[in-house]
mmCIF file of C-alpha atoms in Angstrom:
data_model
loop_
_atom_site.group_PDB
_atom_site.id
_atom_site.type_symbol
_atom_site.label_atom_id
_atom_site.label_comp_id
_atom_site.label_asym_id
_atom_site.label_seq_id
_atom_site.Cartn_x
_atom_site.Cartn_y
_atom_site.Cartn_z
ATOM 1 C CA LEU A 1 5.033 20.312 4.954
ATOM 2 C CA ARG A 2 3.803 19.862 1.642
ATOM 3 C CA TRP A 3 7.273 19.444 0.360
ATOM 4 C CA SER A 4 7.847 16.786 2.696
ATOM 5 C CA ALA A 5 4.739 15.217 1.750
ATOM 6 C CA ALA A 6 5.254 14.731 -1.664
ATOM 7 C CA VAL A 7 8.640 13.563 -1.216
ATOM 8 C CA GLN A 8 7.563 10.838 1.116
ATOM 9 C CA ARG A 9 4.604 9.827 -1.010
ATOM 10 C CA HIS A 10 6.302 9.854 -4.286
ATOM 11 C CA PHE A 11 10.049 9.348 -3.541
ATOM 12 C CA GLY A 12 9.526 7.004 -0.936
ATOM 13 C CA ALA A 13 6.985 4.926 -3.135
ATOM 14 C CA LEU A 14 9.638 4.724 -6.181
ATOM 15 C CA GLU A 15 12.577 3.826 -3.711
ATOM 16 C CA GLN A 16 10.940 1.247 -2.087
ATOM 17 C CA GLY A 17 9.241 -0.050 -5.247
ATOM 18 C CA GLN A 18 5.932 0.297 -3.706
ATOM 19 C CA TRP A 19 3.834 0.420 -6.887
ATOM 20 C CA ALA A 20 2.129 -2.483 -8.892
ATOM 21 C CA THR A 21 2.722 -1.224 -12.376
ATOM 22 C CA GLY A 22 4.911 0.979 -14.426
ATOM 23 C CA ASP A 23 2.454 3.327 -15.375
ATOM 24 C CA ALA A 24 1.927 3.750 -11.152
ATOM 25 C CA ALA A 25 5.515 4.139 -10.754
ATOM 26 C CA ARG A 26 5.564 6.807 -13.900
ATOM 27 C CA ALA A 27 2.365 8.515 -12.057
ATOM 28 C CA HIS A 28 4.850 8.839 -8.915
ATOM 29 C CA PHE A 29 7.649 10.071 -10.638
ATOM 30 C CA ALA A 30 5.522 12.878 -12.398
ATOM 31 C CA GLY A 31 4.079 13.573 -9.104
ATOM 32 C CA LEU A 32 7.814 14.841 -8.027
ATOM 33 C CA GLY A 33 8.034 17.321 -11.166
ATOM 34 C CA ALA A 34 8.289 20.527 -9.178
ATOM 35 C CA ASN A 35 10.656 18.587 -6.732
ATOM 36 C CA LEU A 36 12.827 17.761 -9.325
ATOM 37 C CA ASP A 37 12.721 21.442 -10.590
ATOM 38 C CA ALA A 38 13.595 22.445 -7.214
ATOM 39 C CA VAL A 39 16.601 20.253 -6.777
ATOM 40 C CA GLY A 40 17.900 21.289 -10.137
ATOM 41 C CA ALA A 41 17.383 18.055 -11.813
ATOM 42 C CA GLU A 42 19.311 17.803 -15.230
ATOM 43 C CA ALA A 43 17.510 16.554 -18.152
ATOM 44 C CA SER A 44 20.019 13.448 -18.127
ATOM 45 C CA LEU A 45 19.267 12.734 -14.356
ATOM 46 C CA ARG A 46 15.419 13.124 -15.028
ATOM 47 C CA ALA A 47 16.115 10.673 -18.167
ATOM 48 C CA MET A 48 17.941 8.256 -15.883
ATOM 49 C CA LEU A 49 15.387 8.416 -13.142
ATOM 50 C CA ALA A 50 12.932 7.493 -15.523
ATOM 51 C CA VAL A 51 14.395 4.222 -16.699
ATOM 52 C CA ALA A 52 15.354 3.318 -12.934
ATOM 53 C CA VAL A 53 11.825 4.177 -11.276
ATOM 54 C CA VAL A 54 9.925 1.630 -13.418
ATOM 55 C CA LYS A 55 12.238 -1.268 -12.289
ATOM 56 C CA ALA A 56 11.406 -3.128 -8.928
ATOM 57 C CA PRO A 57 14.183 -2.646 -6.459
ATOM 58 C CA THR A 58 15.705 -6.261 -7.276
ATOM 59 C CA ASP A 59 15.847 -5.712 -10.890
ATOM 60 C CA ARG A 60 17.713 -2.410 -10.467
ATOM 61 C CA GLY A 61 21.233 -2.475 -11.287
ATOM 62 C CA ARG A 62 24.112 -0.739 -9.522
ATOM 63 C CA PHE A 63 23.543 2.360 -11.992
ATOM 64 C CA ASP A 64 19.928 2.571 -11.207
ATOM 65 C CA ALA A 65 20.568 2.754 -7.295
ATOM 66 C CA LEU A 66 23.140 5.450 -7.816
ATOM 67 C CA VAL A 67 20.671 7.411 -9.760
ATOM 68 C CA LEU A 68 17.693 7.008 -7.081
ATOM 69 C CA GLU A 69 20.852 7.735 -4.387
ATOM 70 C CA GLU A 70 21.367 10.852 -6.132
ATOM 71 C CA LEU A 71 17.767 11.829 -6.080
ATOM 72 C CA GLY A 72 17.483 11.219 -2.628
ATOM 73 C CA ARG A 73 20.583 13.092 -1.663
ATOM 74 C CA ARG A 74 19.356 16.248 -3.404
ATOM 75 C CA LEU A 75 15.871 15.859 -2.057
ATOM 76 C CA THR A 76 17.405 15.533 1.438
ATOM 77 C CA ASP A 77 19.708 18.461 0.917
ATOM 78 C CA LYS A 78 16.806 20.481 -0.164
ATOM 79 C CA GLN A 79 14.577 19.351 2.781
ATOM 80 C CA ALA A 80 17.433 20.492 5.104
ATOM 81 C CA VAL A 81 17.648 24.078 3.527
ATOM 82 C CA LEU A 82 13.556 24.520 3.534
ATOM 83 C CA GLN A 83 13.418 23.160 7.478
ATOM 84 C CA SER A 84 16.050 26.014 8.194
ATOM 85 C CA MET A 85 14.114 28.626 6.206
ATOM 86 C CA GLN A 86 11.173 27.573 8.013
ATOM 87 C CA GLU A 87 12.564 27.736 11.181
ATOM 88 C CA GLU A 88 14.217 31.358 10.727
ATOM 89 C CA LEU A 89 10.881 32.786 9.281
ATOM 90 C CA ALA A 90 9.237 31.342 12.325
ATOM 91 C CA ALA A 91 11.487 32.984 14.617
ATOM 92 C CA ASP A 92 11.161 36.493 12.751
ATOM 93 C CA ALA A 93 7.690 36.222 12.839
ATOM 94 C CA ALA A 94 7.654 35.289 16.635
ATOM 95 C CA ALA A 95 9.956 38.663 17.006
ATOM 96 C CA ARG A 96 7.634 40.720 15.244
ATOM 97 C CA GLU A 97 4.617 39.469 17.140
ATOM 98 C CA ALA A 98 6.451 40.440 20.200
ATOM 99 C CA GLU A 99 7.244 43.818 19.063
ATOM 100 C CA VAL A 100 3.682 44.524 18.203
ATOM 101 C CA GLU A 101 2.456 43.435 21.363
ATOM 102 C CA ALA A 102 5.043 45.693 23.103
ATOM 103 C CA ALA A 103 3.982 48.379 21.143
ATOM 104 C CA MET A 104 0.112 47.857 21.965
ATOM 105 C CA ALA A 105 1.042 47.808 25.567
ATOM 106 C CA THR A 106 2.598 51.023 25.239
ATOM 107 C CA LEU A 107 -0.736 52.782 23.615
#
C-alpha cells in the first residue's frame, strides 16, 4: 500500500506536471528515492529523470517522454510483483491460520 501511494503521489504528480515550481517537482522526485532503488534505476536514468521531471508536460520533448515512460513501466512492473507477493503471503497466512484453528479444535 505504501508503495502504491508513493508512486501515485510522486510519480503521478511528475508525470502529469501537477506541481507549481521546479522545487516542488524536485521534491516529488526525491520522494521517489526508495522506489527508484527498488526498480533498479541506474545513475544515467536518474540523471535524465532529474532533467525531465522539472519540465511541464507541454515543454517535454520526445526523449523526456521516453524517460518518464520507462520509469512508469518499471514502477508498474514492480507494483505487479509486489501485488503478487502480497497475494501469495495472504494465502499462506490464511492456510496457517486454518492449521492453527484445526490444531486448537483437537485440543
